[in-house]
mmCIF file of C-alpha atoms in Angstrom:
data_model
loop_
_atom_site.group_PDB
_atom_site.id
_atom_site.type_symbol
_atom_site.label_atom_id
_atom_site.label_comp_id
_atom_site.label_asym_id
_atom_site.label_seq_id
_atom_site.Cartn_x
_atom_site.Cartn_y
_atom_site.Cartn_z
ATOM 1 C CA UNK O 1 107.018 -95.183 158.230
ATOM 2 C CA UNK O 2 104.123 -97.298 159.123
ATOM 3 C CA UNK O 3 101.920 -96.208 162.305
ATOM 4 C CA UNK O 4 99.929 -98.519 164.373
ATOM 5 C CA UNK O 5 96.708 -97.510 165.727
ATOM 6 C CA UNK O 6 95.519 -99.343 168.870
ATOM 7 C CA UNK O 7 91.940 -100.557 168.701
ATOM 8 C CA UNK O 8 90.971 -101.964 172.310
ATOM 9 C CA UNK O 9 87.354 -101.261 171.536
ATOM 10 C CA UNK O 10 87.215 -97.889 173.009
ATOM 11 C CA UNK O 11 89.262 -95.611 171.495
ATOM 12 C CA UNK O 12 88.853 -92.396 169.792
ATOM 13 C CA UNK O 13 89.769 -94.464 166.399
ATOM 14 C CA UNK O 14 88.417 -92.751 163.698
ATOM 15 C CA UNK O 15 89.188 -89.157 164.182
ATOM 16 C CA UNK O 16 92.822 -90.470 164.829
ATOM 17 C CA UNK O 17 93.035 -92.523 162.032
ATOM 18 C CA UNK O 18 91.746 -90.019 159.895
ATOM 19 C CA UNK O 19 93.997 -87.317 161.089
ATOM 20 C CA UNK O 20 96.849 -89.613 160.537
ATOM 21 C CA UNK O 21 95.380 -90.210 156.904
ATOM 22 C CA UNK O 22 95.111 -86.134 156.568
ATOM 23 C CA UNK O 23 99.012 -86.059 157.302
ATOM 24 C CA UNK O 24 99.304 -88.988 154.505
ATOM 25 C CA UNK O 25 101.291 -91.284 156.735
ATOM 26 C CA UNK O 26 100.608 -94.890 156.399
ATOM 27 C CA UNK O 27 98.577 -95.972 159.463
ATOM 28 C CA UNK O 28 96.932 -99.380 160.105
ATOM 29 C CA UNK O 29 94.479 -100.751 163.062
ATOM 30 C CA UNK O 30 96.049 -102.963 165.729
ATOM 31 C CA UNK O 31 93.981 -105.569 167.306
ATOM 32 C CA UNK O 32 96.434 -108.403 168.365
ATOM 33 C CA UNK O 33 100.218 -108.524 169.026
ATOM 34 C CA UNK O 34 101.222 -110.268 165.748
ATOM 35 C CA UNK O 35 99.751 -107.195 163.934
ATOM 36 C CA UNK O 36 102.719 -105.018 165.728
ATOM 37 C CA UNK O 37 105.180 -106.301 163.437
ATOM 38 C CA UNK O 38 106.791 -104.400 160.853
ATOM 39 C CA UNK O 39 105.417 -101.032 162.771
ATOM 40 C CA UNK O 40 107.577 -97.954 163.018
ATOM 41 C CA UNK O 41 105.587 -96.166 165.342
ATOM 42 C CA UNK O 42 102.519 -96.787 167.726
ATOM 43 C CA UNK O 43 99.251 -94.748 168.546
ATOM 44 C CA UNK O 44 97.276 -95.348 171.368
ATOM 45 C CA UNK O 45 94.155 -93.255 171.662
ATOM 46 C CA UNK O 46 91.726 -93.412 174.496
ATOM 47 C CA UNK O 47 87.950 -92.306 175.256
ATOM 48 C CA UNK O 48 86.457 -93.897 178.491
ATOM 49 C CA UNK O 49 87.709 -95.361 181.701
ATOM 50 C CA UNK O 50 91.160 -96.342 183.203
ATOM 51 C CA UNK O 51 89.986 -99.657 184.297
ATOM 52 C CA UNK O 52 88.307 -100.468 181.168
ATOM 53 C CA UNK O 53 91.097 -99.564 178.747
ATOM 54 C CA UNK O 54 93.437 -101.905 181.060
ATOM 55 C CA UNK O 55 91.028 -105.127 180.893
ATOM 56 C CA UNK O 56 90.729 -104.735 177.208
ATOM 57 C CA UNK O 57 94.522 -104.474 176.604
ATOM 58 C CA UNK O 58 94.931 -107.346 178.718
ATOM 59 C CA UNK O 59 92.237 -109.676 177.112
ATOM 60 C CA UNK O 60 93.731 -108.559 173.493
ATOM 61 C CA UNK O 61 97.218 -109.752 174.733
ATOM 62 C CA UNK O 62 98.562 -106.562 173.892
ATOM 63 C CA UNK O 63 99.161 -105.325 177.314
ATOM 64 C CA UNK O 64 103.002 -106.980 177.683
ATOM 65 C CA UNK O 65 104.088 -106.008 174.051
ATOM 66 C CA UNK O 66 102.771 -102.407 174.694
ATOM 67 C CA UNK O 67 104.971 -102.376 178.203
ATOM 68 C CA UNK O 68 108.089 -103.632 176.058
ATOM 69 C CA UNK O 69 107.309 -101.362 173.054
ATOM 70 C CA UNK O 70 107.251 -98.125 175.526
ATOM 71 C CA UNK O 71 110.631 -99.873 177.841
ATOM 72 C CA UNK O 72 112.455 -99.856 174.245
ATOM 73 C CA UNK O 73 111.857 -96.043 173.633
ATOM 74 C CA UNK O 74 110.109 -97.087 170.485
ATOM 75 C CA UNK O 75 107.976 -94.079 168.805
ATOM 76 C CA UNK O 76 105.251 -93.588 170.701
ATOM 77 C CA UNK O 77 102.019 -91.518 170.927
ATOM 78 C CA UNK O 78 99.557 -91.646 173.984
ATOM 79 C CA UNK O 79 96.175 -89.870 173.520
ATOM 80 C CA UNK O 80 94.181 -89.254 176.860
ATOM 81 C CA UNK O 81 93.819 -92.495 178.326
ATOM 82 C CA UNK O 82 96.577 -93.481 176.227
ATOM 83 C CA UNK O 83 98.663 -91.021 178.319
ATOM 84 C CA UNK O 84 97.417 -92.132 181.442
ATOM 85 C CA UNK O 85 97.931 -95.938 181.238
ATOM 86 C CA UNK O 86 101.541 -94.992 180.981
ATOM 87 C CA UNK O 87 101.521 -94.348 184.957
ATOM 88 C CA UNK O 88 100.960 -96.708 187.506
ATOM 89 C CA UNK O 89 97.793 -96.376 188.877
ATOM 90 C CA UNK O 90 94.253 -94.482 188.532
ATOM 91 C CA UNK O 91 92.066 -92.799 191.535
ATOM 92 C CA UNK O 92 89.402 -93.666 188.693
ATOM 93 C CA UNK O 93 89.681 -97.171 188.980
ATOM 94 C CA UNK O 94 91.847 -97.881 192.807
ATOM 95 C CA UNK O 95 93.447 -101.348 192.614
ATOM 96 C CA UNK O 96 94.230 -101.628 188.987
ATOM 97 C CA UNK O 97 97.876 -101.339 187.847
ATOM 98 C CA UNK O 98 98.889 -99.108 184.814
ATOM 99 C CA UNK O 99 101.607 -99.953 182.529
ATOM 100 C CA UNK O 100 103.968 -98.235 185.011
ATOM 101 C CA UNK O 101 106.433 -96.599 182.354
ATOM 102 C CA UNK O 102 106.363 -93.632 184.542
ATOM 103 C CA UNK O 103 106.161 -93.158 188.221
ATOM 104 C CA UNK O 104 103.077 -91.008 189.213
ATOM 105 C CA UNK O 105 99.409 -91.606 189.675
ATOM 106 C CA UNK O 106 96.306 -90.327 187.586
ATOM 107 C CA UNK O 107 94.060 -87.945 190.054
ATOM 108 C CA UNK O 108 90.828 -86.372 189.646
ATOM 109 C CA UNK O 109 90.574 -82.667 189.427
ATOM 110 C CA UNK O 110 89.944 -81.127 192.927
ATOM 111 C CA UNK O 111 86.540 -79.981 193.834
ATOM 112 C CA UNK O 112 86.056 -76.425 192.549
ATOM 113 C CA UNK O 113 83.718 -74.025 190.956
ATOM 114 C CA UNK O 114 85.083 -75.392 187.525
ATOM 115 C CA UNK O 115 83.224 -78.090 185.901
ATOM 116 C CA UNK O 116 84.274 -81.171 185.463
ATOM 117 C CA UNK O 117 85.070 -82.856 183.124
ATOM 118 C CA UNK O 118 87.342 -80.186 182.007
ATOM 119 C CA UNK O 119 86.083 -79.914 178.070
ATOM 120 C CA UNK O 120 86.532 -77.791 175.459
ATOM 121 C CA UNK O 121 89.543 -75.341 174.367
ATOM 122 C CA UNK O 122 92.455 -74.348 176.825
ATOM 123 C CA UNK O 123 96.229 -72.724 176.495
ATOM 124 C CA UNK O 124 99.026 -74.999 176.840
ATOM 125 C CA UNK O 125 102.466 -73.898 177.872
ATOM 126 C CA UNK O 126 105.737 -75.297 176.680
ATOM 127 C CA UNK O 127 108.086 -76.229 179.221
ATOM 128 C CA UNK O 128 110.837 -76.397 176.067
ATOM 129 C CA UNK O 129 109.653 -74.139 173.295
ATOM 130 C CA UNK O 130 112.806 -75.813 171.154
ATOM 131 C CA UNK O 131 111.631 -79.234 171.562
ATOM 132 C CA UNK O 132 110.827 -80.354 167.983
ATOM 133 C CA UNK O 133 107.532 -81.203 169.266
ATOM 134 C CA UNK O 134 106.347 -78.085 169.116
ATOM 135 C CA UNK O 135 107.813 -77.025 165.849
ATOM 136 C CA UNK O 136 106.054 -74.190 163.881
ATOM 137 C CA UNK O 137 103.522 -73.833 167.023
ATOM 138 C CA UNK O 138 102.686 -70.459 167.858
ATOM 139 C CA UNK O 139 103.377 -69.657 172.071
ATOM 140 C CA UNK O 140 100.625 -70.810 173.885
ATOM 141 C CA UNK O 141 98.365 -72.374 171.497
ATOM 142 C CA UNK O 142 94.617 -73.874 172.428
ATOM 143 C CA UNK O 143 93.992 -77.344 172.128
ATOM 144 C CA UNK O 144 90.982 -79.293 172.869
ATOM 145 C CA UNK O 145 90.526 -81.379 176.490
ATOM 146 C CA UNK O 146 87.901 -83.839 177.575
ATOM 147 C CA UNK O 147 88.984 -85.043 180.973
ATOM 148 C CA UNK O 148 88.026 -85.757 184.600
ATOM 149 C CA UNK O 149 91.503 -87.255 185.465
ATOM 150 C CA UNK O 150 95.062 -86.002 184.754
ATOM 151 C CA UNK O 151 98.429 -87.871 185.617
ATOM 152 C CA UNK O 152 100.854 -86.315 188.087
ATOM 153 C CA UNK O 153 104.033 -87.259 187.220
ATOM 154 C CA UNK O 154 106.616 -88.215 190.019
ATOM 155 C CA UNK O 155 109.350 -85.639 188.643
ATOM 156 C CA UNK O 156 108.961 -82.722 186.304
ATOM 157 C CA UNK O 157 112.009 -83.864 183.899
ATOM 158 C CA UNK O 158 109.391 -85.744 181.700
ATOM 159 C CA UNK O 159 106.753 -82.813 181.540
ATOM 160 C CA UNK O 160 106.752 -81.488 178.212
ATOM 161 C CA UNK O 161 103.835 -78.846 178.360
ATOM 162 C CA UNK O 162 101.314 -77.757 181.179
ATOM 163 C CA UNK O 163 97.741 -76.208 181.176
ATOM 164 C CA UNK O 164 95.718 -74.363 184.236
ATOM 165 C CA UNK O 165 92.249 -75.348 184.923
ATOM 166 C CA UNK O 166 91.983 -74.615 188.619
ATOM 167 C CA UNK O 167 95.201 -76.231 189.372
ATOM 168 C CA UNK O 168 98.582 -76.292 186.662
ATOM 169 C CA UNK O 169 98.797 -80.121 185.433
ATOM 170 C CA UNK O 170 100.800 -81.823 182.967
ATOM 171 C CA UNK O 171 99.115 -81.418 179.423
ATOM 172 C CA UNK O 172 101.765 -83.776 177.850
ATOM 173 C CA UNK O 173 104.718 -85.748 178.543
ATOM 174 C CA UNK O 174 108.195 -86.647 176.577
ATOM 175 C CA UNK O 175 110.457 -89.164 177.152
ATOM 176 C CA UNK O 176 112.897 -89.926 174.535
ATOM 177 C CA UNK O 177 110.314 -91.313 171.496
ATOM 178 C CA UNK O 178 107.638 -91.763 174.085
ATOM 179 C CA UNK O 179 105.232 -88.933 173.855
ATOM 180 C CA UNK O 180 101.570 -88.327 175.239
ATOM 181 C CA UNK O 181 99.015 -85.755 175.855
ATOM 182 C CA UNK O 182 95.935 -85.192 177.728
ATOM 183 C CA UNK O 183 94.622 -83.082 175.160
ATOM 184 C CA UNK O 184 93.201 -84.352 171.634
ATOM 185 C CA UNK O 185 95.580 -83.270 169.025
ATOM 186 C CA UNK O 186 93.032 -85.008 166.305
ATOM 187 C CA UNK O 187 90.203 -82.559 167.634
ATOM 188 C CA UNK O 188 92.401 -79.404 168.259
ATOM 189 C CA UNK O 189 91.839 -78.361 164.010
ATOM 190 C CA UNK O 190 95.040 -77.085 162.112
ATOM 191 C CA UNK O 191 97.257 -76.673 165.307
ATOM 192 C CA UNK O 192 96.358 -80.389 166.561
ATOM 193 C CA UNK O 193 97.251 -81.776 162.762
ATOM 194 C CA UNK O 194 100.804 -79.965 163.394
ATOM 195 C CA UNK O 195 101.345 -81.478 166.885
ATOM 196 C CA UNK O 196 100.617 -85.148 165.343
ATOM 197 C CA UNK O 197 102.897 -84.506 162.338
ATOM 198 C CA UNK O 198 105.256 -83.288 164.416
#
């Protein structure tokens, strides 16, 4: 299996690439459409703003191929922004359309006594503990988050795990071979590597 890691100029590229190499999967950086050829799976990591991510993917002519990849249910892992762009829109950048692979909007955490961004370790709860995505993991593992916004899927069927931070939100989703997480498996130590490997 060869994995492509999309570089749109603002992703958390080095950590993700290193984690994949640690798991001994062959991986290469993808910056252009022709570099998607002969890949078996894609990872879209992300750190930054929703609008900037969309802009750079369009600029690199990766937007259309990425839509086609996800629509065809080919193996895809979205991390943080790579999760958020799967949805229709984001409050972070009104008027900028996401990939629209799933119905729903990316929203900011509501005002509360909790600090935003949600940063650090937090517990996730599996929707289906028997999903192979969670194989060999303990119940309620702690994973690493850094985000101010989170997707709200229009329907619950794709939600794979949830997390509480003042409100309950979808920490990850799964639809066929398309998987995405708001947390950073590449920063979540041994348990994160297990999730990435799964």
